Amino acid sequence: MKSSKKQLKKKQASRTKRRLTVLLFLALNIIPILMVGLYLIKTPIFQSKMSILLPGKGSNSNVKLENVGQVSSSSSSPFSQQFNPRANYKSILESRDVAEKVKRQLNLAEAPARPKVKLLQQTSIIELDIRSVNADHSQELAWAYFSALQERLSELREDELKRRQQSTRKALSVQLSTLNDSRLKLLSFQQQSLLLDKKMMSDHLALISDTRSKKSSLSAEIKRLEYEVDRLSKDLGISPYIAAKALNLQSDIRFNVYLEELAIINVKYNEHRAKFAKNHPEMRKVQQRYSTARANIRKRSEEIAGGFSAQILQNTNLGSSKQLASLFSKLLMDNAELEGLNAEYEQIKLNELRLQDELKILAREAAELDRLEREFQRAEAVYNSAAARLELNQSDIYASYPIVQLLAAPSMALNPISPNPMIALLAIIAALVLLNCGGVLLWQRQAIIQFLLKKN
């Protein structure tokens, strides 16, 4: 009796356990069904996709300033660097600043959720996934994100350009100061020195060369005239000085009167000497007149030509021989020309010495002028290069932040991506299979254990 009661209790306990296990299985199967049901009744989510492209081709600029310098500017491809600018753009798209710009553009109450950004490997393409509870709104958000990205990139480019310009202008002000100092030094030197420019040095050398050429030509002409004067002096037996005195006597009226009187008396003297004896009164009278005329000639010669010249010239009558007068005149003219050429030669020698002294000064000043001009040209080249570089920097605004192109416009979400019935069906099937299999294993674990032990 007792054993039957015990067996009855065991059977009842076993039935109760089975019922509880079935109830537990049912409860466990209901849970995934409820969860999938909650998933299916949640608010639908729509997705808009878009793709943007970052061109990777760099640009080069080259500016050559004639006689000043050369400026080169190159922008290599950003993708050839150690970092990928697409990662920067991803951070910008996910930043709070871009979300705030989208919020202002669409007048939203709060900032939208960050978009999902995907970088395609081995390309310069960025894909964006923008989600919203409204199909039209998701596409509108995508356009707003693209516009906000462009606006943010423009701000970053302007900030970079501003910082570059500040740095370049600061350096430019220093270089401008250096250029002005070099210009003032050059102008001050030109105002105080004899040398104004390099052409003046070449002109001065040309002037020295011309002076030496004139000096050489004059020297040859002086030697020729010296030979002529010396030859005439020897032929005439008088010096140019005495020839000048002779011409002075020739132009003197009283001397010419005395000469004419001497000629007349000389004729009478010869006539009387043929007729009368030496001591005849007429002969003595003529001889006295002859002596008086000779004394007058000698006295007048001494008055005009001096005592030494008078002794030589008192018997010279240029009026009686035109050829002799012409030779005396030529001797005098050649000698006068010779004296003029000698004076000119001496003046040229002085000019040559003065020019050589000036050349020494100009040579020192030319070296200093060349140094100052080189400093000025170098400062001008550096300043112009910096100014050109500033202009190039203003045109090269895509070096750090490449231009963004819309590769694929934001798509229109026709169907919601969530909840997805297929995903819900697969999820519930998988959950029920796993739960039921697990439950069966737990329920029959003792039988399975005993079967395995018996088998072993």
CSV table of C-alpha atoms in Angstrom, one decimal:
chain,number,residue,atom,x,y,z
A,1,MET,CA,0.0,0.0,0.0
A,2,LYS,CA,2.7,2.3,1.0
A,3,SER,CA,4.7,1.5,-2.1
A,4,SER,CA,1.7,2.2,-4.3
A,5,LYS,CA,1.1,5.5,-2.6
A,6,LYS,CA,4.7,6.4,-3.1
A,7,GLN,CA,4.6,5.6,-6.8
A,8,LEU,CA,1.3,7.6,-7.1
A,9,LYS,CA,3.0,10.6,-5.6
A,10,LYS,CA,6.0,10.3,-7.9
A,11,LYS,CA,3.7,10.1,-10.9
A,12,GLN,CA,1.8,13.2,-9.7
A,13,ALA,CA,5.0,15.1,-9.1
A,14,SER,CA,6.3,14.0,-12.5
A,15,ARG,CA,3.1,15.3,-14.2
A,16,THR,CA,3.3,18.6,-12.2
A,17,LYS,CA,6.9,19.0,-13.3
A,18,ARG,CA,6.0,18.3,-16.9
A,19,ARG,CA,3.2,20.8,-16.8
A,20,LEU,CA,5.5,23.4,-15.3
A,21,THR,CA,8.1,22.7,-17.9
A,22,VAL,CA,5.6,23.1,-20.7
A,23,LEU,CA,4.3,26.3,-19.2
A,24,LEU,CA,7.9,27.5,-19.0
A,25,PHE,CA,8.5,26.6,-22.6
A,26,LEU,CA,5.4,28.5,-23.6
A,27,ALA,CA,6.4,31.5,-21.6
A,28,LEU,CA,9.8,31.4,-23.1
A,29,ASN,CA,8.4,31.2,-26.6
A,30,ILE,CA,6.0,34.1,-25.9
A,31,ILE,CA,8.9,36.4,-25.0
A,32,PRO,CA,10.6,36.5,-28.4
A,33,ILE,CA,7.2,36.8,-30.0
A,34,LEU,CA,6.4,39.8,-27.8
A,35,MET,CA,9.8,41.3,-28.6
A,36,VAL,CA,9.4,40.9,-32.3
A,37,GLY,CA,5.9,42.3,-32.0
A,38,LEU,CA,7.3,45.4,-30.2
A,39,TYR,CA,9.9,45.7,-32.9
A,40,LEU,CA,7.3,45.5,-35.7
A,41,ILE,CA,5.1,48.2,-34.1
A,42,LYS,CA,7.8,50.7,-33.5
A,43,THR,CA,8.1,53.9,-35.4
A,44,PRO,CA,9.4,53.3,-39.0
A,45,ILE,CA,12.8,54.6,-39.8
A,46,PHE,CA,13.7,55.8,-43.4
A,47,GLN,CA,17.2,56.0,-44.8
A,48,SER,CA,18.7,58.4,-47.4
A,49,LYS,CA,22.1,57.6,-48.9
A,50,MET,CA,24.5,59.9,-50.7
A,51,SER,CA,28.1,59.7,-51.9
A,52,ILE,CA,30.7,62.5,-52.1
A,53,LEU,CA,34.0,62.5,-53.9
A,54,LEU,CA,37.3,64.2,-53.1
A,55,PRO,CA,39.3,64.8,-56.3
A,56,GLY,CA,42.9,63.8,-55.7
A,57,LYS,CA,44.7,65.7,-58.5
A,58,GLY,CA,47.1,68.5,-57.3
A,59,SER,CA,47.8,71.8,-58.9
A,60,ASN,CA,51.1,73.6,-59.7
A,61,SER,CA,51.8,77.3,-60.1
A,62,ASN,CA,54.9,79.0,-61.3
A,63,VAL,CA,55.5,82.8,-61.5
A,64,LYS,CA,58.7,84.3,-62.9
A,65,LEU,CA,59.4,88.0,-62.4
A,66,GLU,CA,61.8,89.3,-65.0
A,67,ASN,CA,65.1,90.5,-63.5
A,68,VAL,CA,63.6,90.1,-60.0
A,69,GLY,CA,63.1,86.5,-59.0
A,70,GLN,CA,60.9,83.4,-59.4
A,71,VAL,CA,58.1,82.1,-57.2
A,72,SER,CA,56.9,78.5,-57.4
A,73,SER,CA,53.9,77.1,-55.7
A,74,SER,CA,52.7,73.5,-55.9
A,75,SER,CA,49.9,71.6,-54.3
A,76,SER,CA,50.5,67.9,-54.3
A,77,SER,CA,47.7,65.4,-54.0
A,78,PRO,CA,46.5,65.1,-50.4
A,79,PHE,CA,46.2,61.4,-50.8
A,80,SER,CA,49.9,61.0,-51.3
A,81,GLN,CA,50.6,62.1,-47.7
A,82,GLN,CA,50.7,59.9,-44.7
A,83,PHE,CA,47.2,60.8,-43.6
A,84,ASN,CA,44.0,60.5,-45.5
A,85,PRO,CA,41.9,63.6,-45.7
A,86,ARG,CA,38.8,61.5,-45.9
A,87,ALA,CA,39.2,60.7,-42.2
A,88,ASN,CA,39.3,64.4,-41.5
A,89,TYR,CA,36.1,64.9,-43.5
A,90,LYS,CA,34.5,62.0,-41.6
A,91,SER,CA,35.3,63.8,-38.3
A,92,ILE,CA,33.9,67.0,-39.7
A,93,LEU,CA,30.7,65.4,-40.8
A,94,GLU,CA,30.3,63.8,-37.3
A,95,SER,CA,31.2,67.0,-35.5
A,96,ARG,CA,28.8,69.1,-33.4
A,97,ASP,CA,29.4,72.2,-35.6
A,98,VAL,CA,28.0,70.5,-38.7
A,99,ALA,CA,25.0,69.2,-36.7
A,100,GLU,CA,24.3,72.7,-35.4
A,101,LYS,CA,24.5,74.1,-38.9
A,102,VAL,CA,21.9,71.5,-40.1
A,103,LYS,CA,19.7,72.4,-37.1
A,104,ARG,CA,19.8,76.1,-38.1
A,105,GLN,CA,19.2,75.3,-41.8
A,106,LEU,CA,16.1,73.2,-41.1
A,107,ASN,CA,14.9,75.1,-38.0
A,108,LEU,CA,14.9,71.9,-35.9
A,109,ALA,CA,14.2,71.9,-32.2
A,110,GLU,CA,17.3,69.9,-31.5
A,111,ALA,CA,20.4,68.8,-33.4
A,112,PRO,CA,19.8,65.7,-35.5
A,113,ALA,CA,21.6,62.4,-34.9
A,114,ARG,CA,25.0,62.0,-36.4
A,115,PRO,CA,25.1,60.4,-39.8
A,116,LYS,CA,26.8,57.1,-40.5
A,117,VAL,CA,29.9,57.8,-42.5
A,118,LYS,CA,31.6,55.0,-44.5
A,119,LEU,CA,35.0,55.4,-46.2
A,120,LEU,CA,35.4,53.1,-49.2
A,121,GLN,CA,38.8,51.6,-49.3
A,122,GLN,CA,41.2,52.3,-52.2
A,123,THR,CA,39.0,55.2,-53.3
A,124,SER,CA,38.4,58.9,-52.5
A,125,ILE,CA,34.7,58.3,-52.0
A,126,ILE,CA,32.7,58.9,-48.8
A,127,GLU,CA,29.3,57.4,-48.3
A,128,LEU,CA,26.7,59.0,-45.9
A,129,ASP,CA,23.8,57.2,-44.4
A,130,ILE,CA,21.2,59.6,-42.9
A,131,ARG,CA,18.2,58.3,-41.1
A,132,SER,CA,14.9,59.8,-40.1
A,133,VAL,CA,11.3,58.8,-39.1
A,134,ASN,CA,10.1,60.6,-42.2
A,135,ALA,CA,11.0,59.7,-45.8
A,136,ASP,CA,11.1,63.3,-47.1
A,137,HIS,CA,12.9,64.5,-44.0
A,138,SER,CA,15.7,62.0,-44.4
A,139,GLN,CA,16.5,63.3,-47.9
A,140,GLU,CA,16.2,66.8,-46.6
A,141,LEU,CA,18.6,66.0,-43.8
A,142,ALA,CA,21.1,64.6,-46.4
A,143,TRP,CA,21.0,67.8,-48.5
A,144,ALA,CA,21.4,69.8,-45.3
A,145,TYR,CA,24.4,67.8,-44.2
A,146,PHE,CA,26.0,68.3,-47.6
A,147,SER,CA,25.4,72.0,-47.5
A,148,ALA,CA,26.6,72.2,-43.9
A,149,LEU,CA,29.8,70.3,-44.9
A,150,GLN,CA,30.5,72.8,-47.7
A,151,GLU,CA,29.9,75.7,-45.3
A,152,ARG,CA,32.2,74.3,-42.6
A,153,LEU,CA,34.9,73.6,-45.2
A,154,SER,CA,34.7,77.2,-46.4
A,155,GLU,CA,35.1,78.4,-42.9
A,156,LEU,CA,38.1,76.2,-42.3
A,157,ARG,CA,39.7,77.3,-45.6
A,158,GLU,CA,39.1,81.0,-44.8
A,159,ASP,CA,40.6,80.5,-41.4
A,160,GLU,CA,43.7,78.7,-42.9
A,161,LEU,CA,44.0,81.4,-45.5
A,162,LYS,CA,43.7,84.1,-42.9
A,163,ARG,CA,46.4,82.5,-40.8
A,164,ARG,CA,48.6,82.1,-43.8
A,165,GLN,CA,48.1,85.7,-44.8
A,166,GLN,CA,48.9,86.9,-41.3
A,167,SER,CA,52.1,85.0,-41.3
A,168,THR,CA,53.1,86.1,-44.8
A,169,ARG,CA,52.1,89.7,-44.1
A,170,LYS,CA,54.2,89.7,-41.0
A,171,ALA,CA,57.2,88.4,-42.9
A,172,LEU,CA,56.3,90.8,-45.7
A,173,SER,CA,56.4,93.9,-43.4
A,174,VAL,CA,59.9,92.8,-42.2
A,175,GLN,CA,61.1,92.4,-45.8
A,176,LEU,CA,59.5,95.7,-46.8
A,177,SER,CA,61.4,97.4,-44.0
A,178,THR,CA,64.6,95.8,-45.2
A,179,LEU,CA,63.8,96.9,-48.8
A,180,ASN,CA,63.2,100.5,-47.7
A,181,ASP,CA,66.4,100.5,-45.7
A,182,SER,CA,68.4,99.2,-48.8
A,183,ARG,CA,66.7,101.8,-51.0
A,184,LEU,CA,67.5,104.7,-48.6
A,185,LYS,CA,71.1,103.6,-48.3
A,186,LEU,CA,71.4,103.4,-52.1
A,187,LEU,CA,69.9,106.9,-52.6
A,188,SER,CA,72.0,108.4,-49.9
A,189,PHE,CA,75.1,107.0,-51.4
A,190,GLN,CA,74.2,108.2,-54.9
A,191,GLN,CA,73.5,111.7,-53.5
A,192,GLN,CA,76.9,111.9,-51.7
A,193,SER,CA,79.1,110.2,-54.3
A,194,LEU,CA,80.5,111.2,-57.6
A,195,LEU,CA,79.2,108.0,-59.2
A,196,LEU,CA,75.5,108.0,-59.9
A,197,ASP,CA,75.3,104.7,-61.8
A,198,LYS,CA,77.5,102.1,-63.5
A,199,LYS,CA,77.2,103.8,-66.9
A,200,MET,CA,79.1,106.8,-65.5
A,201,MET,CA,82.1,104.5,-64.8
A,202,SER,CA,82.2,103.3,-68.4
A,203,ASP,CA,81.8,106.8,-69.6
A,204,HIS,CA,84.7,107.9,-67.5
A,205,LEU,CA,86.9,105.1,-68.8
A,206,ALA,CA,85.9,106.1,-72.3
A,207,LEU,CA,86.8,109.7,-71.5
A,208,ILE,CA,90.2,108.7,-70.2
A,209,SER,CA,90.8,106.6,-73.4
A,210,ASP,CA,89.8,109.6,-75.5
A,211,THR,CA,92.1,111.9,-73.6
A,212,ARG,CA,95.0,109.5,-74.0
A,213,SER,CA,94.2,109.3,-77.7
A,214,LYS,CA,94.2,113.1,-78.0
A,215,LYS,CA,97.5,113.2,-76.0
A,216,SER,CA,99.1,110.7,-78.4
A,217,SER,CA,97.9,112.6,-81.4
A,218,LEU,CA,99.1,116.0,-80.0
A,219,SER,CA,102.5,114.5,-79.2
A,220,ALA,CA,103.0,113.4,-82.8
A,221,GLU,CA,101.8,116.8,-84.0
A,222,ILE,CA,104.2,118.6,-81.6
A,223,LYS,CA,107.1,116.6,-82.8
A,224,ARG,CA,106.3,117.4,-86.4
A,225,LEU,CA,106.1,121.1,-85.7
A,226,GLU,CA,109.3,121.0,-83.6
A,227,TYR,CA,111.1,119.5,-86.6
A,228,GLU,CA,109.6,122.2,-88.9
A,229,VAL,CA,110.6,125.1,-86.6
A,230,ASP,CA,114.1,123.7,-86.0
A,231,ARG,CA,114.6,123.2,-89.7
A,232,LEU,CA,113.5,126.8,-90.6
A,233,SER,CA,115.5,128.3,-87.7
A,234,LYS,CA,118.7,126.5,-89.0
A,235,ASP,CA,118.0,127.6,-92.6
A,236,LEU,CA,117.3,131.2,-91.7
A,237,GLY,CA,120.0,131.3,-89.0
A,238,ILE,CA,117.7,132.9,-86.5
A,239,SER,CA,115.4,131.7,-83.7
A,240,PRO,CA,111.6,132.1,-83.8
A,241,TYR,CA,112.0,134.8,-81.1
A,242,ILE,CA,114.3,136.9,-83.3
A,243,ALA,CA,112.1,136.2,-86.3
A,244,ALA,CA,109.2,137.8,-84.4
A,245,LYS,CA,111.4,140.8,-83.6
A,246,ALA,CA,112.3,141.1,-87.3
A,247,LEU,CA,108.6,141.1,-88.2
A,248,ASN,CA,108.0,143.8,-85.6
A,249,LEU,CA,110.8,145.9,-87.2
A,250,GLN,CA,109.4,145.2,-90.6
A,251,SER,CA,106.1,146.7,-89.5
A,252,ASP,CA,107.7,149.8,-87.8
A,253,ILE,CA,107.3,153.0,-89.9
A,254,ARG,CA,110.4,154.8,-88.6
A,255,PHE,CA,112.6,151.8,-89.1
A,256,ASN,CA,111.4,151.5,-92.7
A,257,VAL,CA,112.1,155.2,-93.2
A,258,TYR,CA,115.6,154.8,-91.9
A,259,LEU,CA,116.1,151.8,-94.2
A,260,GLU,CA,114.9,153.8,-97.2
A,261,GLU,CA,117.1,156.7,-96.3
A,262,LEU,CA,120.0,154.3,-95.9
A,263,ALA,CA,119.3,152.9,-99.3
A,264,ILE,CA,119.3,156.4,-100.9
A,265,ILE,CA,122.5,157.4,-99.1
A,266,ASN,CA,124.1,154.2,-100.0
A,267,VAL,CA,123.4,154.9,-103.7
A,268,LYS,CA,124.9,158.4,-103.4
A,269,TYR,CA,127.8,157.0,-101.4
A,270,ASN,CA,128.7,154.7,-104.3
A,271,GLU,CA,128.3,157.5,-106.9
A,272,HIS,CA,130.6,159.9,-104.9
A,273,ARG,CA,133.1,157.2,-104.2
A,274,ALA,CA,133.5,156.7,-108.0
A,275,LYS,CA,133.9,160.5,-108.6
A,276,PHE,CA,135.7,161.8,-105.5
A,277,ALA,CA,138.6,160.9,-103.4
A,278,LYS,CA,138.2,159.6,-99.9
A,279,ASN,CA,138.9,162.9,-98.2
A,280,HIS,CA,136.8,165.0,-100.6
A,281,PRO,CA,134.2,167.2,-98.7
A,282,GLU,CA,131.3,165.7,-100.6
A,283,MET,CA,132.5,162.3,-99.9
A,284,ARG,CA,132.9,163.1,-96.2
A,285,LYS,CA,129.4,164.6,-96.1
A,286,VAL,CA,127.8,161.5,-97.7
A,287,GLN,CA,129.8,159.2,-95.4
A,288,GLN,CA,128.6,161.2,-92.3
A,289,ARG,CA,125.0,160.9,-93.5
A,290,TYR,CA,125.5,157.1,-94.1
A,291,SER,CA,126.9,156.7,-90.6
A,292,THR,CA,124.0,158.7,-89.1
A,293,ALA,CA,121.5,156.5,-91.0
A,294,ARG,CA,123.2,153.4,-89.8
A,295,ALA,CA,123.2,154.7,-86.2
A,296,ASN,CA,119.5,155.5,-86.5
A,297,ILE,CA,118.7,152.0,-87.8
A,298,ARG,CA,120.8,150.4,-85.0
A,299,LYS,CA,119.1,152.6,-82.3
A,300,ARG,CA,115.6,151.9,-83.6
A,301,SER,CA,116.4,148.2,-83.8
A,302,GLU,CA,117.6,148.3,-80.2
A,303,GLU,CA,114.4,150.1,-79.1
A,304,ILE,CA,112.2,147.5,-80.7
A,305,ALA,CA,114.1,144.2,-80.7
A,306,GLY,CA,116.7,144.7,-78.0
A,307,GLY,CA,120.4,145.0,-78.1
A,308,PHE,CA,121.3,141.4,-79.0
A,309,SER,CA,118.5,141.1,-81.6
A,310,ALA,CA,119.4,144.5,-83.1
A,311,GLN,CA,123.0,143.3,-83.9
A,312,ILE,CA,121.5,140.4,-85.9
A,313,LEU,CA,118.6,142.3,-87.5
A,314,GLN,CA,120.1,145.6,-88.3
A,315,ASN,CA,121.3,144.5,-91.7
A,316,THR,CA,118.2,142.5,-92.4
A,317,ASN,CA,115.6,144.1,-94.7
A,318,LEU,CA,112.6,141.9,-95.1
A,319,GLY,CA,110.9,144.4,-97.3
A,320,SER,CA,113.5,143.7,-100.1
A,321,SER,CA,112.6,140.0,-100.2
A,322,LYS,CA,109.0,138.7,-100.0
A,323,GLN,CA,110.2,135.1,-99.9
A,324,LEU,CA,112.4,135.8,-96.9
A,325,ALA,CA,109.5,137.6,-95.2
A,326,SER,CA,107.3,134.6,-96.0
A,327,LEU,CA,109.8,132.3,-94.4
A,328,PHE,CA,110.0,134.5,-91.3
A,329,SER,CA,106.2,134.6,-91.1
A,330,LYS,CA,106.0,130.8,-91.5
A,331,LEU,CA,108.6,130.3,-88.8
A,332,LEU,CA,106.7,132.6,-86.5
A,333,MET,CA,103.3,130.9,-87.3
A,334,ASP,CA,104.7,127.4,-86.8
A,335,ASN,CA,106.3,128.4,-83.6
A,336,ALA,CA,103.1,130.0,-82.3
A,337,GLU,CA,101.2,126.9,-83.3
A,338,LEU,CA,103.8,124.8,-81.5
A,339,GLU,CA,103.4,126.8,-78.4
A,340,GLY,CA,99.7,126.5,-78.6
A,341,LEU,CA,99.9,122.7,-79.0
A,342,ASN,CA,102.4,122.5,-76.1
A,343,ALA,CA,99.9,124.4,-73.9
A,344,GLU,CA,97.1,122.1,-75.0
A,345,TYR,CA,99.3,119.1,-74.4
A,346,GLU,CA,100.1,120.2,-70.9
A,347,GLN,CA,96.4,120.8,-70.2
A,348,ILE,CA,95.5,117.4,-71.5
A,349,LYS,CA,98.2,115.9,-69.3
A,350,LEU,CA,96.6,117.7,-66.3
A,351,ASN,CA,93.2,116.5,-67.4
A,352,GLU,CA,94.5,112.9,-67.6
A,353,LEU,CA,95.9,113.1,-64.1
A,354,ARG,CA,92.7,114.5,-62.8
A,355,LEU,CA,90.7,111.8,-64.6
A,356,GLN,CA,92.9,109.1,-63.2
A,357,ASP,CA,92.5,110.5,-59.7
A,358,GLU,CA,88.8,110.6,-60.2
A,359,LEU,CA,88.9,107.0,-61.6
A,360,LYS,CA,90.4,105.8,-58.4
A,361,ILE,CA,87.6,107.4,-56.4
A,362,LEU,CA,85.0,106.1,-58.8
A,363,ALA,CA,86.4,102.6,-58.6
A,364,ARG,CA,86.0,102.5,-54.9
A,365,GLU,CA,82.5,104.1,-55.2
A,366,ALA,CA,81.6,101.6,-58.0
A,367,ALA,CA,82.4,98.7,-55.7
A,368,GLU,CA,80.3,100.2,-52.9
A,369,LEU,CA,77.5,101.0,-55.4
A,370,ASP,CA,77.5,97.5,-56.7
A,371,ARG,CA,77.3,96.1,-53.2
A,372,LEU,CA,74.4,98.4,-52.3
A,373,GLU,CA,72.6,97.6,-55.6
A,374,ARG,CA,73.0,93.9,-55.0
A,375,GLU,CA,71.5,94.3,-51.5
A,376,PHE,CA,68.7,96.3,-52.9
A,377,GLN,CA,68.0,93.8,-55.7
A,378,ARG,CA,68.1,90.9,-53.3
A,379,ALA,CA,65.7,92.7,-50.9
A,380,GLU,CA,63.4,93.6,-53.8
A,381,ALA,CA,63.5,90.0,-55.1
A,382,VAL,CA,62.7,88.6,-51.6
A,383,TYR,CA,59.9,91.1,-51.2
A,384,ASN,CA,58.4,90.5,-54.6
A,385,SER,CA,58.6,86.8,-54.1
A,386,ALA,CA,56.8,87.1,-50.7
A,387,ALA,CA,54.1,89.3,-52.3
A,388,ALA,CA,53.6,86.9,-55.2
A,389,ARG,CA,53.5,84.0,-52.7
A,390,LEU,CA,50.8,85.8,-50.8
A,391,GLU,CA,48.8,86.1,-54.0
A,392,LEU,CA,49.3,82.4,-54.8
A,393,ASN,CA,48.2,81.4,-51.3
A,394,GLN,CA,45.0,83.2,-51.9
A,395,SER,CA,44.3,81.3,-55.0
A,396,ASP,CA,45.4,77.9,-53.6
A,397,ILE,CA,42.5,77.4,-51.1
A,398,TYR,CA,42.0,73.6,-51.7
A,399,ALA,CA,45.5,72.4,-50.6
A,400,SER,CA,44.6,71.3,-47.1
A,401,TYR,CA,40.8,70.9,-47.6
A,402,PRO,CA,40.2,69.4,-51.1
A,403,ILE,CA,37.1,70.3,-53.0
A,404,VAL,CA,34.1,68.2,-52.4
A,405,GLN,CA,31.9,66.9,-55.3
A,406,LEU,CA,28.6,65.3,-55.1
A,407,LEU,CA,29.0,61.9,-56.6
A,408,ALA,CA,25.5,60.5,-55.8
A,409,ALA,CA,22.6,62.8,-54.8
A,410,PRO,CA,20.7,61.9,-51.6
A,411,SER,CA,18.3,59.1,-52.4
A,412,MET,CA,14.6,59.2,-51.7
A,413,ALA,CA,13.5,56.6,-49.1
A,414,LEU,CA,10.5,54.7,-50.5
A,415,ASN,CA,10.4,52.0,-47.9
A,416,PRO,CA,11.4,52.1,-44.3
A,417,ILE,CA,14.6,50.2,-43.3
A,418,SER,CA,13.2,49.5,-39.9
A,419,PRO,CA,11.1,47.6,-38.8
A,420,ASN,CA,11.9,44.9,-41.4
A,421,PRO,CA,9.4,42.0,-41.4
A,422,MET,CA,11.9,39.6,-42.9
A,423,ILE,CA,14.4,40.3,-40.2
A,424,ALA,CA,11.6,39.9,-37.6
A,425,LEU,CA,10.6,36.6,-39.1
A,426,LEU,CA,14.1,35.3,-39.2
A,427,ALA,CA,14.7,36.5,-35.7
A,428,ILE,CA,11.6,34.9,-34.2
A,429,ILE,CA,12.4,31.6,-36.0
A,430,ALA,CA,15.9,31.6,-34.8
A,431,ALA,CA,14.8,32.5,-31.3
A,432,LEU,CA,12.1,29.8,-31.1
A,433,VAL,CA,14.5,27.1,-32.5
A,434,LEU,CA,17.2,28.0,-30.0
A,435,LEU,CA,14.9,28.2,-27.0
A,436,ASN,CA,13.0,25.0,-27.8
A,437,CYS,CA,16.3,23.1,-28.5
A,438,GLY,CA,17.7,24.4,-25.2
A,439,GLY,CA,14.5,23.5,-23.4
A,440,VAL,CA,14.5,20.0,-24.7
A,441,LEU,CA,18.1,19.5,-23.7
A,442,LEU,CA,17.4,20.7,-20.2
A,443,TRP,CA,14.2,18.6,-19.9
A,444,GLN,CA,15.9,15.4,-21.1
A,445,ARG,CA,19.3,16.0,-19.7
A,446,GLN,CA,19.0,13.0,-17.2
A,447,ALA,CA,18.0,10.6,-19.9
A,448,ILE,CA,20.7,11.8,-22.1
A,449,ILE,CA,23.3,11.5,-19.4
A,450,GLN,CA,22.1,7.9,-18.5
A,451,PHE,CA,22.2,7.0,-22.2
A,452,LEU,CA,25.7,8.3,-22.6
A,453,LEU,CA,26.8,6.5,-19.4
A,454,LYS,CA,25.3,3.2,-20.6
A,455,LYS,CA,26.9,3.6,-24.0
A,456,ASN,CA,30.3,4.1,-22.4
